[in-house]
Short mmCIF file of C-alpha atoms in Angstrom, two decimals:
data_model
loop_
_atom_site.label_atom_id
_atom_site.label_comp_id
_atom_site.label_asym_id
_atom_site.label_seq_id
_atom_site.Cartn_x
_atom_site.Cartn_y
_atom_site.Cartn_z
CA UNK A 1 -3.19 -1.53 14.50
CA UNK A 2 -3.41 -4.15 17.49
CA UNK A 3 -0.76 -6.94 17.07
CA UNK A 4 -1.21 -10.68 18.51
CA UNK A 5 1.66 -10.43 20.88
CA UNK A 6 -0.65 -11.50 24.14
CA UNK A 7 -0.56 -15.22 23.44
CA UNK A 8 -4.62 -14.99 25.67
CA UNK A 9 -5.96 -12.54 23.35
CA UNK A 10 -7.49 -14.25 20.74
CA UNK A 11 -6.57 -14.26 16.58
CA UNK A 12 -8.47 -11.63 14.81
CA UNK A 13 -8.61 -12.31 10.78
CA UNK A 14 -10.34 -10.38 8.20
CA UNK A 15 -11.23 -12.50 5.41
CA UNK A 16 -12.12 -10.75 1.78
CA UNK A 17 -13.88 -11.56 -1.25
CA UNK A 18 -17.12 -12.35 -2.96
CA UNK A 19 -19.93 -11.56 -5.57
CA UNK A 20 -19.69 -15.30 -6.57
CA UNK A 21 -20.08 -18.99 -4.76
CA UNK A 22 -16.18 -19.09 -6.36
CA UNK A 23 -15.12 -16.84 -3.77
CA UNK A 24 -17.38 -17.13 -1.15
CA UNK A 25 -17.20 -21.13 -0.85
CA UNK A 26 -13.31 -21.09 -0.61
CA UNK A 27 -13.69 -18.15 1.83
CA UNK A 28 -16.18 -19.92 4.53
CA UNK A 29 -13.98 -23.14 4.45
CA UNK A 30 -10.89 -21.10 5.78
CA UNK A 31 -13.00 -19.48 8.44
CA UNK A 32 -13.99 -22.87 9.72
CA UNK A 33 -11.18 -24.56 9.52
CA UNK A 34 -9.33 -21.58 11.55
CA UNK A 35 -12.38 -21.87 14.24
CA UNK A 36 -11.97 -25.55 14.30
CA UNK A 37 -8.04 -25.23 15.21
CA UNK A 38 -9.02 -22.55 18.20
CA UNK A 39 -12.54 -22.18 18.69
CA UNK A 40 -11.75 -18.20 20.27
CA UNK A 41 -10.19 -17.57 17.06
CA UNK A 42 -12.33 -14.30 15.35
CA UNK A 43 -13.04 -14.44 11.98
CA UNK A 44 -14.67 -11.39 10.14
CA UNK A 45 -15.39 -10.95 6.31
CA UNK A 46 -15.70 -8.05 3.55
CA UNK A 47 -17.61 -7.89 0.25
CA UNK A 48 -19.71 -5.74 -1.34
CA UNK A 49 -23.59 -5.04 -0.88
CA UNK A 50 -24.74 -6.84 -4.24
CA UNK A 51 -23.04 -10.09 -4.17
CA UNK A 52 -23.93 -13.32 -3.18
CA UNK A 53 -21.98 -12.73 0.28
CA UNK A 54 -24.80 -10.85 1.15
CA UNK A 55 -26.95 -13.66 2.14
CA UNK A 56 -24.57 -16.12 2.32
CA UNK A 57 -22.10 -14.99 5.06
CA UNK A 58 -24.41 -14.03 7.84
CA UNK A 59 -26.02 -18.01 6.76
CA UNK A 60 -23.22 -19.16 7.94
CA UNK A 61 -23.01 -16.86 10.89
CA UNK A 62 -19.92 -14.82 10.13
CA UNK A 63 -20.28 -10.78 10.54
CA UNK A 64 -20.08 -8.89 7.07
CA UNK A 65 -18.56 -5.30 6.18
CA UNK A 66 -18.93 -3.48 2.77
CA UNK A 67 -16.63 -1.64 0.82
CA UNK A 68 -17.78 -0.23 -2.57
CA UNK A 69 -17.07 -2.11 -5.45
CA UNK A 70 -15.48 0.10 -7.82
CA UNK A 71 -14.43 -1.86 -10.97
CA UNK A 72 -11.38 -0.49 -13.26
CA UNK A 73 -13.06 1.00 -16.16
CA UNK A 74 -12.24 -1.12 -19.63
CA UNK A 75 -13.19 2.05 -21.90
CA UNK A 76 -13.14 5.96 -22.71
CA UNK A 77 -15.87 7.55 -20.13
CA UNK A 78 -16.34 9.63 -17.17
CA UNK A 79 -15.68 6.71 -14.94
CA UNK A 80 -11.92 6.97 -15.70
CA UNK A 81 -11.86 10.21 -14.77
CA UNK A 82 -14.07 9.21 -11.22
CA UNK A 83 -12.32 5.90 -10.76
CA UNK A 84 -8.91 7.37 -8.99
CA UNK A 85 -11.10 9.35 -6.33
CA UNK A 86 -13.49 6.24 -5.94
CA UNK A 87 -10.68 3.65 -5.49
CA UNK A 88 -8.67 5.68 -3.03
CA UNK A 89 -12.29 5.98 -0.89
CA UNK A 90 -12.25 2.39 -1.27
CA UNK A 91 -9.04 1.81 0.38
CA UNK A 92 -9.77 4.07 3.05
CA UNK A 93 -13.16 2.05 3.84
CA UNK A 94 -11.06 -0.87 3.99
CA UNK A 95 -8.24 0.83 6.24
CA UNK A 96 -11.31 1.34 8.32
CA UNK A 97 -12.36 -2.46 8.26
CA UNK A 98 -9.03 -3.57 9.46
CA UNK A 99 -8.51 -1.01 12.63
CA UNK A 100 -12.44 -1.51 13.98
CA UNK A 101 -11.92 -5.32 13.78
CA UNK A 102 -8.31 -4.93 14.92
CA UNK A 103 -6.79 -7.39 12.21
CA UNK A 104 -3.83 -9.57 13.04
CA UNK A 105 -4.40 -10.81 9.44
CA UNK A 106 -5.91 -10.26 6.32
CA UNK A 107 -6.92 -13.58 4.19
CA UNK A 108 -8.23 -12.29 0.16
CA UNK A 109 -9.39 -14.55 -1.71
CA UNK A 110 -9.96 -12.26 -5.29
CA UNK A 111 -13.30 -10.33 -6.60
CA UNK A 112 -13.29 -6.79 -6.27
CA UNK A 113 -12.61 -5.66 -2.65
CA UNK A 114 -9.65 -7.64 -2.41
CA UNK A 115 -7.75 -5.34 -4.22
CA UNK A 116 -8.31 -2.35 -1.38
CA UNK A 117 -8.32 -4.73 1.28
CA UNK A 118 -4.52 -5.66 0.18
CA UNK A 119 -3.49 -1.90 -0.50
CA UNK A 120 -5.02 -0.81 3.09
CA UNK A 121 -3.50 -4.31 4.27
CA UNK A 122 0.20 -2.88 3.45
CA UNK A 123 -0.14 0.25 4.38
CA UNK A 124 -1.73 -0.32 7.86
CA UNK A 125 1.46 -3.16 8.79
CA UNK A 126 -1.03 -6.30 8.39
CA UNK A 127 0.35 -9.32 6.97
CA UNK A 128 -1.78 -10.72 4.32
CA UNK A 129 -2.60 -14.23 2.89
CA UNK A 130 -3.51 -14.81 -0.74
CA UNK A 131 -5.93 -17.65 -1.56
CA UNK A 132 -5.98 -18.13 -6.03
CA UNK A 133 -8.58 -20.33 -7.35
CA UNK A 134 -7.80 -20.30 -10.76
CA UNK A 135 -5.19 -21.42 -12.99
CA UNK A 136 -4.81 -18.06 -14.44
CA UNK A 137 -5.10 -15.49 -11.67
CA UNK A 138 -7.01 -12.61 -11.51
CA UNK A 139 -5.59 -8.99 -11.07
CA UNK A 140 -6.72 -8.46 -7.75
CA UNK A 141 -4.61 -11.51 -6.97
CA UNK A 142 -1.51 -10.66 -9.03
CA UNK A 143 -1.67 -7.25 -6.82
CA UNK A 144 -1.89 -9.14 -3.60
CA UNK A 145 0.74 -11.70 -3.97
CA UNK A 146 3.59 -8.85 -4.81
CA UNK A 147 3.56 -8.31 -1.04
CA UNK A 148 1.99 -11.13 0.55
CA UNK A 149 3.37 -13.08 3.33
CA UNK A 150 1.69 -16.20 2.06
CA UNK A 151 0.49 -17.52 -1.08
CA UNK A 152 -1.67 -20.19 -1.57
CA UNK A 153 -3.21 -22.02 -4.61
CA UNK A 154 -5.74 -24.09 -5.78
CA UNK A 155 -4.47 -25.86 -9.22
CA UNK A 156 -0.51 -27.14 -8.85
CA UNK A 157 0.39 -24.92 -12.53
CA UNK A 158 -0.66 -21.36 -10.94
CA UNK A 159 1.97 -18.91 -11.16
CA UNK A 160 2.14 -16.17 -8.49
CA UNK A 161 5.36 -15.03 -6.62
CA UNK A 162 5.69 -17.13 -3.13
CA UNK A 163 2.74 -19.63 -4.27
CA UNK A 164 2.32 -22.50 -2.42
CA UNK A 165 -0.13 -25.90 -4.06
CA UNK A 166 -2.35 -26.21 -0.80
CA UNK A 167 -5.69 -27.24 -3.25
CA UNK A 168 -9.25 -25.58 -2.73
CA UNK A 169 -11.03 -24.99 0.26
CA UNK A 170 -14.00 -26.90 0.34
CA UNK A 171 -16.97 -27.75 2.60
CA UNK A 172 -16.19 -30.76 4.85
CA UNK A 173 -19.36 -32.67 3.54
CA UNK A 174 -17.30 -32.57 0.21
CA UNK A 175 -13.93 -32.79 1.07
CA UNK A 176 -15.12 -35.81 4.08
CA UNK A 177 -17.06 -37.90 1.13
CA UNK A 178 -16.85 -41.35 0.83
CA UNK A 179 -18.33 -41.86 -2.16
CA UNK A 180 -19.26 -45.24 -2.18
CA UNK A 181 -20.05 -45.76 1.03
CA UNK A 182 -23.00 -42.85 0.60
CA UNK A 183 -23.93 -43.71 -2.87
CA UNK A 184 -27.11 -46.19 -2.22
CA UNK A 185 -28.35 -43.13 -0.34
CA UNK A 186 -27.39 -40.42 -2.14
CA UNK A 187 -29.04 -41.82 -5.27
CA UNK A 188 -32.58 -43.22 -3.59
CA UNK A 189 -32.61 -39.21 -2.20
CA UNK A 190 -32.35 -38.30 -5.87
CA UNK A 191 -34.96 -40.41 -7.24
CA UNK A 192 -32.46 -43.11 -9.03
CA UNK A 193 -31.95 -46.73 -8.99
CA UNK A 194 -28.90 -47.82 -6.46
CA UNK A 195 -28.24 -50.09 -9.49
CA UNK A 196 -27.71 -48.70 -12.51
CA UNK A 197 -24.89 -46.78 -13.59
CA UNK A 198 -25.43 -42.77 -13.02
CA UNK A 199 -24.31 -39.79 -15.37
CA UNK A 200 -24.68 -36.73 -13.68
CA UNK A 201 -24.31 -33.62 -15.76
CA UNK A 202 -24.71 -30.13 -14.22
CA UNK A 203 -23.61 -26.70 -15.77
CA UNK A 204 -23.74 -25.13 -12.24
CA UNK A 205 -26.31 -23.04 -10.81
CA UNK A 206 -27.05 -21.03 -14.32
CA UNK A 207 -27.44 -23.78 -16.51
CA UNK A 208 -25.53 -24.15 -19.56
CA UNK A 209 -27.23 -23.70 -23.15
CA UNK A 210 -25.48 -25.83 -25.24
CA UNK A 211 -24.86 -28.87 -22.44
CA UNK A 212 -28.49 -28.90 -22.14
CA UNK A 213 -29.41 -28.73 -25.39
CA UNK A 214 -27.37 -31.72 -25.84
CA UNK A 215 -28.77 -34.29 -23.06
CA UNK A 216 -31.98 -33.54 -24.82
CA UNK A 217 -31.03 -34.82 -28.24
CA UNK A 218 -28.95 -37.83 -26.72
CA UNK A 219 -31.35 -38.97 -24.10
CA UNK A 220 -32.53 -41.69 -26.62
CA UNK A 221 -28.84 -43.20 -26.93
CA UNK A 222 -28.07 -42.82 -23.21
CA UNK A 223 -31.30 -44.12 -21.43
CA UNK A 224 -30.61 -47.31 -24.34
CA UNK A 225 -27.08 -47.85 -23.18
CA UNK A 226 -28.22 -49.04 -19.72
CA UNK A 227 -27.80 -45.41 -18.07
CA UNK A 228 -29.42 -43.44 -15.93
CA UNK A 229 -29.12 -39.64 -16.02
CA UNK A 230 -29.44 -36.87 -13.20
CA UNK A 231 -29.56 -33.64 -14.28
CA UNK A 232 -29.48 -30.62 -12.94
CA UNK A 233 -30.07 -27.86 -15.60
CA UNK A 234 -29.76 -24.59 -13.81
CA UNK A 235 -32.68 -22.51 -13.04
CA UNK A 236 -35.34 -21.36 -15.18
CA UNK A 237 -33.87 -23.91 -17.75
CA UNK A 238 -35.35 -26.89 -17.49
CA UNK A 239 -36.15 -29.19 -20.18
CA UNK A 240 -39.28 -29.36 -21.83
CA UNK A 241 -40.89 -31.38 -24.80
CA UNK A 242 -42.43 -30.25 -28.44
CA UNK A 243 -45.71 -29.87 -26.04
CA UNK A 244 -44.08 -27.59 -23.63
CA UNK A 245 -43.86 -30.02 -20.84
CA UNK A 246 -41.14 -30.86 -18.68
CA UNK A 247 -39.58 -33.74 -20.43
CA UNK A 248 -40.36 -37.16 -17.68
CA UNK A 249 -38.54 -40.59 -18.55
CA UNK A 250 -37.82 -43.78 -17.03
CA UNK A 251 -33.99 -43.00 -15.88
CA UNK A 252 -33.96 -39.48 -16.10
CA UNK A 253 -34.18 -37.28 -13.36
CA UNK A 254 -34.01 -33.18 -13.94
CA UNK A 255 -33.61 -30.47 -11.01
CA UNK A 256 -33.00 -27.25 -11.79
CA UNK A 257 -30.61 -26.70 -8.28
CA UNK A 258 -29.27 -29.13 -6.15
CA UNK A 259 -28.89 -28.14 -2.65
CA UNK A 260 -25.55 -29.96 -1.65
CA UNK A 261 -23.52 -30.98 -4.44
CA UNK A 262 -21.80 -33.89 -2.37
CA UNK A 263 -24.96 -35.79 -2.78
CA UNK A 264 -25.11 -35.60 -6.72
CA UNK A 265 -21.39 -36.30 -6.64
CA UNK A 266 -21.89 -39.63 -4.33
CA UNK A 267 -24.63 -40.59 -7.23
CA UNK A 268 -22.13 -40.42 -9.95
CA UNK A 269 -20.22 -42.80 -11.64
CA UNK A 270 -19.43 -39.88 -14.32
CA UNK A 271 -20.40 -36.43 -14.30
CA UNK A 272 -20.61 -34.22 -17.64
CA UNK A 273 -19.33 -30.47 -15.94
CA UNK A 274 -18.59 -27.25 -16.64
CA UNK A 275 -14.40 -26.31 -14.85
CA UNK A 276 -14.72 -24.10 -12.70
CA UNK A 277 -12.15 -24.02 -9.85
CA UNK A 278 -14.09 -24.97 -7.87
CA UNK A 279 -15.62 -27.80 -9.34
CA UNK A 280 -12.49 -29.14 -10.38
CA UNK A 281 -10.96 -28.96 -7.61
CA UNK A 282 -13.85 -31.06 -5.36
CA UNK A 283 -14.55 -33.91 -8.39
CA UNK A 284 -10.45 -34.45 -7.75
CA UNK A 285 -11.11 -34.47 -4.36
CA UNK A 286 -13.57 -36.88 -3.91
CA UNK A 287 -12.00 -39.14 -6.96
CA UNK A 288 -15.15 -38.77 -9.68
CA UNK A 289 -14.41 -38.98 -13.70
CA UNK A 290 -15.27 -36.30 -15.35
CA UNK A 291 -15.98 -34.96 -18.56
CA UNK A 292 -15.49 -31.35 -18.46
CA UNK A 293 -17.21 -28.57 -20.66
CA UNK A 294 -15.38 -25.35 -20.74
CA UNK A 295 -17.04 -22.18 -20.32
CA UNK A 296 -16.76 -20.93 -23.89
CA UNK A 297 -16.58 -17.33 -22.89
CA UNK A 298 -13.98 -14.87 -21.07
CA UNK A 299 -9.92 -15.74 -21.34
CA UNK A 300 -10.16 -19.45 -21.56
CA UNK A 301 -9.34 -19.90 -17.87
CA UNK A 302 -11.59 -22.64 -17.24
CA UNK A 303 -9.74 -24.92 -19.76
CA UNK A 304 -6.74 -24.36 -17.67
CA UNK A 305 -8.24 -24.88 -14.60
CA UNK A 306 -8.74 -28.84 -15.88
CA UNK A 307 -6.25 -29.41 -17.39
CA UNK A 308 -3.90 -31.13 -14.58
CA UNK A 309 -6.97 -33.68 -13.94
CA UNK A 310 -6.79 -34.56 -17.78
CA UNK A 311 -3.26 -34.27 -18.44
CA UNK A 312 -2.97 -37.09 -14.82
CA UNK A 313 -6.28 -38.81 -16.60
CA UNK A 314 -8.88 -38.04 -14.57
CA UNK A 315 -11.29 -36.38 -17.18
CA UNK A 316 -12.11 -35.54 -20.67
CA UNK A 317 -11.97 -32.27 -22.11
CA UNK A 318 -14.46 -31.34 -24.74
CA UNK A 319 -15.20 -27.87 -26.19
CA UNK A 320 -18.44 -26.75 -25.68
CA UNK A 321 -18.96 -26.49 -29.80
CA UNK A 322 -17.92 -29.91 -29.83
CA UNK A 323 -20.30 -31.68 -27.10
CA UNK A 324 -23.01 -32.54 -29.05
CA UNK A 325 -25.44 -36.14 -29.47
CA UNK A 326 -22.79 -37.32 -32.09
CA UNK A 327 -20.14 -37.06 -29.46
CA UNK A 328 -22.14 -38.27 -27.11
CA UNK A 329 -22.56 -41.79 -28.87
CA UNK A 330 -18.74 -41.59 -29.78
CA UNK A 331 -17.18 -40.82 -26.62
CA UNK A 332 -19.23 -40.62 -23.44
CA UNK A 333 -21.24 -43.45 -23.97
CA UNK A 334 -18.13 -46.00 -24.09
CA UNK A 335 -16.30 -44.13 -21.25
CA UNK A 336 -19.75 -44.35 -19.31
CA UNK A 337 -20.29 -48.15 -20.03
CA UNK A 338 -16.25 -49.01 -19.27
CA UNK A 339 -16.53 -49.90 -15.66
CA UNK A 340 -12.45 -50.34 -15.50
CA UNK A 341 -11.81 -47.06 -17.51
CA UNK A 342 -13.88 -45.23 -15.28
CA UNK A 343 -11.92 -46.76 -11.94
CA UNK A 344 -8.50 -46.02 -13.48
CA UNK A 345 -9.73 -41.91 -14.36
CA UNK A 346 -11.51 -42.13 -10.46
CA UNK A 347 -8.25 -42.94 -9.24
CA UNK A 348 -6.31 -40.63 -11.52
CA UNK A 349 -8.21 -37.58 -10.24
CA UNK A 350 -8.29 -38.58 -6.60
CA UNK A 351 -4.57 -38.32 -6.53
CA UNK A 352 -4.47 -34.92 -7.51
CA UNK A 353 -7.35 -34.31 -5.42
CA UNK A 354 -6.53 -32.13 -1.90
CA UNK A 355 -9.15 -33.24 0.84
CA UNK A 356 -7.15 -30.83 3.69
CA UNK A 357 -7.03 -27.81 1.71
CA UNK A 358 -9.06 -25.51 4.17
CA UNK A 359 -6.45 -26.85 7.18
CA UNK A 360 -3.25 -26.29 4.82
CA UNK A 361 -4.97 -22.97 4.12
CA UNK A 362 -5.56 -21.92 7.79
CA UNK A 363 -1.87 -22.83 8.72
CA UNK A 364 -0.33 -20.40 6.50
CA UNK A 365 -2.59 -17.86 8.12
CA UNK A 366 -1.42 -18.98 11.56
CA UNK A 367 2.31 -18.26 10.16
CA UNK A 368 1.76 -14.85 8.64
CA UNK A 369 -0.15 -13.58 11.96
CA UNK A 370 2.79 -15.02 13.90
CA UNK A 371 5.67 -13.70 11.65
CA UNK A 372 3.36 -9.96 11.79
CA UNK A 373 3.40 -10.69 15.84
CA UNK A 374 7.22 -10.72 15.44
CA UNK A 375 7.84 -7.56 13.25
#
């Protein structure tokens, strides 16, 4: 394994992760920020062949490598008996990775090469950065971080040995947004009046069920109260009437995808949201109320993953069970409506928010290749 010792030859970092924008998003923003800081800087990325990384890395003009994905089996089958030989071929593929693109580094970010990438990472001598998105971290993560050089979070509660709060890594459109000054725009690009005040509610690129289900029902009560609503229902879900037609009103505007999320959040003056990490993490950033919507599936870690931004005030937290056209009228419609509540939760977020998190991010990968120089 090649070590950075020449102070001409340029930084060589393998960065890992995938299958979902989660990963991938965080991922891109270190690679930038790390070719902004010295533009001969090489950054290289792994995933697997079916994820979303497949189209989305070489977008953004990064070279990809594949290792298998090879999930731990969760029940009784042949694949516990495979998964030992499979994993270990794994590892080797990413052993591979790291001596053809002669890593000073390895950056992980989660999913399911991470874990391989860290094992070959230790074996071959390569110091290696852990990014965590979540509150609760995933294994892959909780592998990584035993024998990381650097640990970095997203959320300011997540427990991993050696983790350091450096926030989310974020596109610069998102983490650069001045809300108000792009607002007027961002709303006549959407189809809304620069006037009237804008609920945007989103359950991310999928839709969500229930969320939807529930701006239908209160559209009456929410168009009344002087609001407008932009909605983005995920795709293949969009709303239709008894007639089968896609439900039109004065003041409501449904997409099924938005194409830049910055512009949607410049629109807002509240936005109804599933918590994500990576939602969280850029409504804080760019200082927009929320009410948040749990995913009401898997181990709960999306409930964690807001709860700094309500626990500082920033957002609402409403079970998905509960978020429905009575609570609408009881709660969302006053918070909506309450131009002074809604600055004091704006301001509440925004100061848990982390603008520089790609930058903090890239510096601790700067200090693990220079501490691996040293070894």
């Amino acid at each position: 394994m090649t070590t950075p010792n020449d102070a001409s030859r340029p930084l060589r970092v393998v960065l890992a992760g995938g299958g979902t924008a989660g990963h991938i998003s965080p991922m891109l923003a270190i690679a930038r920020a790390l070719g902004r800081q010295d533009p001969s800087t090489v950054c290289t990325m792994v995933g697997t062949d079916s994820g979303m990384e497949t189209r989305l890395v070489p977008q953004a003009g990064y070279e990809l490598d594949f290792v298998e994905r090879v999930p731990m089996p969760r029940r009784p089958s042949m694949d516990v008996v495979r998964f030992p030989g499979r994993f270990q071929a794994s590892v080797r593929q990413a052993g591979e990775i790291l001596r053809r693109r002669g890593a000073d580094v390895l950056v992980g970010v989660g999913g399911y090469v991470s874990t391989p990438m860290y094992l070959a990472a230790s074996r071959a001598g390569v110091p290696v950065v852990v990014h965590e998105a979540n509150a609760r971290p995933g294994l892959a993560n909780r592998v990584g971080a035993l024998r990381a050089a650097r640990v970095g979070t997203a959320l300011p509660d997540t427990r991993l040995p050696k983790a350091q709060w450096v926030g989310m890594p974020m596109r610069p459109e998102i983490s650069g947004l001045d809300r108000a000054a792009a607002r007027d725009a961002a709303r006549a690009e959407l189809g809304l009046d620069p006037e009237r005040t804008t609920v945007v509610v989103t359950g991310g690129s999928s839709g969500a069920l229930n969320v939807n289900r529930t701006v239908r029902e209160s559209l009456d009560d929410l168009l009344g109260a002087g609001l407008q609503v932009f909605h983005l229902t995920g795709r293949g879900k969009e709303l239709t009437d008894e007639a089968g037609q896609r439900v039109t009103r004065p003041g409501y505007v449904q997409r099924e995808y938005l194409d830049g999320m910055e512009k949607a959040y410049a629109a807002a003056d509240l936005i109804v949201a599933r918590s994500g990490a990576g939602t969280v993490c850029e409504i804080a950033a760019v200082g927009l109320p929320a009410v948040f919507v749990p995913l009401p599936v898997g181990n709960g870690e999306q409930a964690l993953n807001a709860r700094p931004v309500v626990d500082a005030g920033g957002a609402l937290l409403v079970r998905d069970e509960t978020f429905r056209a009575d609570w609408v009228r009881r709660e969302l419609i006053p918070l909506a409506t309450d131009p002074q509540r809604l600055a004091a939760m704006g301001e509440a977020a925004a100061r848990l928010g982390v603008r520089d998190a790609d930058v903090r991010t890239a510096d601790l990968v700067r200090e693990a290749a220079r501490e691996g120089a040293r070894r």
